[in-house]
Amino acid sequence: MSIDGEVTHASAHNAMVASEPTPEEAAELESMYATMARENMIPFWTQLDELMPMVPSPAAVPHVWRWSTLLPLAERAGQLVPVGRGGERRAIALANPGLKGLPYATPTLWAAIQYLGGHEVAPEHRHSQNAFRFVVEGEGVWTVVNGDPVRMSRGDFLLTPGWNFHGHHNETEKPMAWIDGLDIPFVHGMDAGFFEFGTERVTDEATPDISRSERLWSHPGLRPLSRLENTVSSPIGAYRWEHTDRALTEQLALEDEGHPATVGQGHAAIRYVNPTTGGDVMPTIRAEFHRLRAGVQTRTTREVGSAVYQVFEGEGAFVLDGERTAVGKGDMIVVPSWAAWSIEAETQFDLFKFGDAPIFERLHFNRTFIEGDTPMKEKNQ
């Protein structure tokens, strides 16, 4: 089987066709196709390459959005566009150039930069779509999820699972920006979306350092006996940067001491998990954080399913379908399904990543090919 899809159904078919149809047969075929079109039918044999390609052939393309472009545009929107009922959020979606103007990073993932000005409030609402926030810089905003105020600070990963009321309030004079990730395209494509307005402000304007969900759930290896039932999404409101940073630092320290702790030489990584199941934080979204030592390069990989990265700190490059692009702090990178990708770290390179792997793993469509490995493998991790 060709990994890159050079062989097609049409090329294989053409190699076996003995001769072209006669003029009479061609006329009959044309008449038959016209009848099918009038009756809203399409012959499968003319669509096989598109509907069942030899390997995935995504419309989405690899792309990089620069933080140096994203943030000034968000700041400009903050001056010109109000936040309030109706528009709901001052969020700028990343539109993949291959998806014909749709506001989607990939066919399953939505990514955006959201901007909240000083003392602004984004009113509460809820929706079927699962959502999260990741903060690359700034502080002073609390997101209120089902009445629980959750502080937002640099490096924090915050959850808003589907059908949870949520709003944001800025308690400072300074604006703040962060990235949003949702499964909007997947939910929209499945015709499964619901939306409901909440309060005009937020239900609790308190500013605690630690949310109630963290006080109950964020104790390593300990689960409250009052909450023994498993939940579809993680009950933790925020995964704090100090915990992420410590975990990555210790992995690399253990590697230095000769102990197995990293996913590759000089490559530390963690996955944010739901403490009630040990699985992904939400049913449609996987989130991870990766730290590469300076000089480390990952192996070229292809995966079924798409992902979006944001550079948290450091400098490096992504090699996407053979094209190398240097990236730095805040830049956002989309890797479509089955695109060939690898990462090169020039300095210590910290990367936040989210993707749609839970969807494909549950459906058993997940496959991974790593250059140099034979054969192609299913990946159930």
Coordinates of C-alpha atoms in Angstrom, one line a residue, residues 52-216:
M52 CA -12.6 6.2 -0.9
P53 CA -9.0 7.4 -1.6
M54 CA -6.1 5.0 -1.2
V55 CA -5.0 7.1 1.8
P56 CA -6.6 10.2 3.4
S57 CA -6.6 13.2 1.1
P58 CA -7.7 16.1 3.4
A59 CA -9.0 19.4 2.0
A60 CA -7.4 21.1 5.0
V61 CA -3.8 22.1 4.5
P62 CA -0.9 22.7 6.9
H63 CA -0.7 26.3 8.0
V64 CA 0.9 28.7 10.5
W65 CA -0.7 31.7 12.0
R66 CA 1.7 34.2 13.5
W67 CA 1.1 35.6 17.1
S68 CA 2.6 38.8 15.8
T69 CA -0.4 39.1 13.5
L70 CA -3.1 37.5 15.7
L71 CA -2.6 39.7 18.8
P72 CA -2.6 43.1 17.1
L73 CA -5.7 42.1 15.2
A74 CA -7.4 41.0 18.4
E75 CA -6.3 44.3 20.0
R76 CA -7.8 46.2 17.1
A77 CA -11.1 44.3 17.4
G78 CA -11.1 45.2 21.1
Q79 CA -11.2 48.8 20.1
L80 CA -13.9 48.5 17.5
V81 CA -16.1 45.5 18.4
P82 CA -18.1 45.4 21.7
V83 CA -18.7 42.3 23.7
G84 CA -22.3 41.6 24.7
R85 CA -25.4 39.7 24.1
G86 CA -25.8 38.5 20.5
G87 CA -22.1 38.6 19.4
E88 CA -21.3 36.9 22.8
R89 CA -17.5 36.7 22.3
R90 CA -14.8 38.7 20.7
A91 CA -13.1 35.7 19.2
I92 CA -11.3 35.5 15.8
A93 CA -11.4 32.0 14.3
L94 CA -8.5 30.5 12.4
A95 CA -9.7 29.6 8.9
N96 CA -7.8 26.9 7.2
P97 CA -6.9 28.0 3.6
G98 CA -8.0 24.7 2.3
L99 CA -11.5 24.7 3.7
K100 CA -13.0 27.3 1.3
G101 CA -13.6 30.1 3.7
L102 CA -15.1 28.1 6.6
P103 CA -14.0 29.3 10.1
Y104 CA -12.4 26.0 10.9
A105 CA -8.8 25.1 11.6
T106 CA -9.6 21.5 10.5
P107 CA -12.8 19.7 9.6
T108 CA -13.2 18.7 13.3
L109 CA -11.5 21.5 15.3
W110 CA -12.1 25.2 15.8
A111 CA -9.4 27.4 17.1
A112 CA -9.5 31.2 17.9
I113 CA -7.9 34.0 19.7
Q114 CA -10.3 35.6 22.2
Y115 CA -9.8 39.1 23.6
L116 CA -11.4 40.7 26.7
G117 CA -10.8 44.4 27.5
G118 CA -10.2 45.9 30.9
H119 CA -13.3 45.4 33.2
E120 CA -15.3 43.8 30.4
V121 CA -17.7 40.9 30.9
A122 CA -18.5 38.3 28.4
P123 CA -22.1 37.1 29.2
E124 CA -22.9 33.6 30.2
H125 CA -24.2 31.0 27.7
R126 CA -23.9 27.3 27.1
H127 CA -23.7 25.0 24.1
S128 CA -23.3 21.4 23.1
Q129 CA -19.8 22.0 21.8
N130 CA -16.9 21.2 24.1
A131 CA -14.5 24.0 24.7
F132 CA -11.2 24.9 26.5
R133 CA -9.0 28.0 27.0
F134 CA -5.2 28.0 27.0
V135 CA -3.3 31.1 28.1
V136 CA 0.0 31.9 26.5
E137 CA 0.4 35.3 28.3
G138 CA -1.5 37.6 30.7
E139 CA -3.8 37.3 33.7
G140 CA -6.6 39.1 35.5
V141 CA -9.6 37.2 33.9
W142 CA -11.8 34.7 35.6
T143 CA -13.9 32.3 33.6
V144 CA -17.0 31.2 35.5
V145 CA -18.2 27.7 34.8
N146 CA -21.5 26.6 36.3
G147 CA -21.1 29.3 38.9
D148 CA -17.5 28.4 39.8
P149 CA -15.0 31.2 39.2
V150 CA -11.7 29.9 37.7
R151 CA -8.6 32.1 37.5
M152 CA -6.9 32.3 34.1
S153 CA -3.1 32.8 34.1
R154 CA -0.1 32.1 31.8
G155 CA 0.3 28.4 31.0
D156 CA -3.1 27.4 32.4
F157 CA -5.3 25.0 30.5
L158 CA -9.0 25.6 31.4
L159 CA -12.1 23.4 30.5
T160 CA -15.6 24.3 29.6
P161 CA -17.2 20.9 28.7
G162 CA -20.3 20.9 26.6
W163 CA -23.6 22.2 28.1
N164 CA -21.9 24.0 31.0
F165 CA -22.9 27.6 31.5
H166 CA -19.8 29.9 31.3
G167 CA -18.8 33.5 31.0
H168 CA -15.7 35.6 31.6
H169 CA -15.0 38.8 33.6
N170 CA -11.8 40.9 33.6
E171 CA -11.1 42.5 37.0
T172 CA -8.2 44.6 35.8
E173 CA -7.6 47.7 33.6
K174 CA -5.5 45.6 31.2
P175 CA -6.9 43.5 28.4
M176 CA -6.2 39.9 28.1
A177 CA -6.0 37.4 25.2
W178 CA -6.0 33.6 25.1
I179 CA -6.8 30.8 22.6
D180 CA -10.1 28.9 22.5
G181 CA -10.4 25.4 21.2
L182 CA -13.7 23.7 20.4
D183 CA -15.2 20.8 18.4
I184 CA -17.6 23.2 16.6
P185 CA -16.9 21.7 13.1
F186 CA -17.5 18.2 14.2
V187 CA -20.7 19.0 16.1
H188 CA -22.0 21.2 13.2
G189 CA -21.3 18.4 10.7
M190 CA -23.2 15.9 12.9
D191 CA -26.2 18.3 13.3
A192 CA -25.8 17.9 17.0
G193 CA -25.5 21.5 18.2
F194 CA -27.7 23.3 20.8
F195 CA -27.2 26.7 22.3
E196 CA -28.8 28.6 25.2
F197 CA -28.3 32.1 26.6
G198 CA -27.5 32.6 30.3
T199 CA -27.2 35.6 32.5
E200 CA -26.2 39.1 31.2
R201 CA -23.1 39.1 33.4
V202 CA -21.6 36.1 35.3
T203 CA -23.3 34.3 38.2
D204 CA -20.3 34.8 40.6
E205 CA -17.9 37.7 40.3
A206 CA -15.6 36.5 43.0
T207 CA -11.9 36.2 42.2
P208 CA -10.6 33.2 44.2
D209 CA -7.0 32.1 43.5
I210 CA -8.2 28.5 43.3
S211 CA -11.6 27.3 42.0
R212 CA -13.9 25.0 43.9
S213 CA -13.3 22.3 41.3
E214 CA -9.6 22.4 41.9
R215 CA -10.0 22.4 45.7
L216 CA -12.0 19.2 45.3

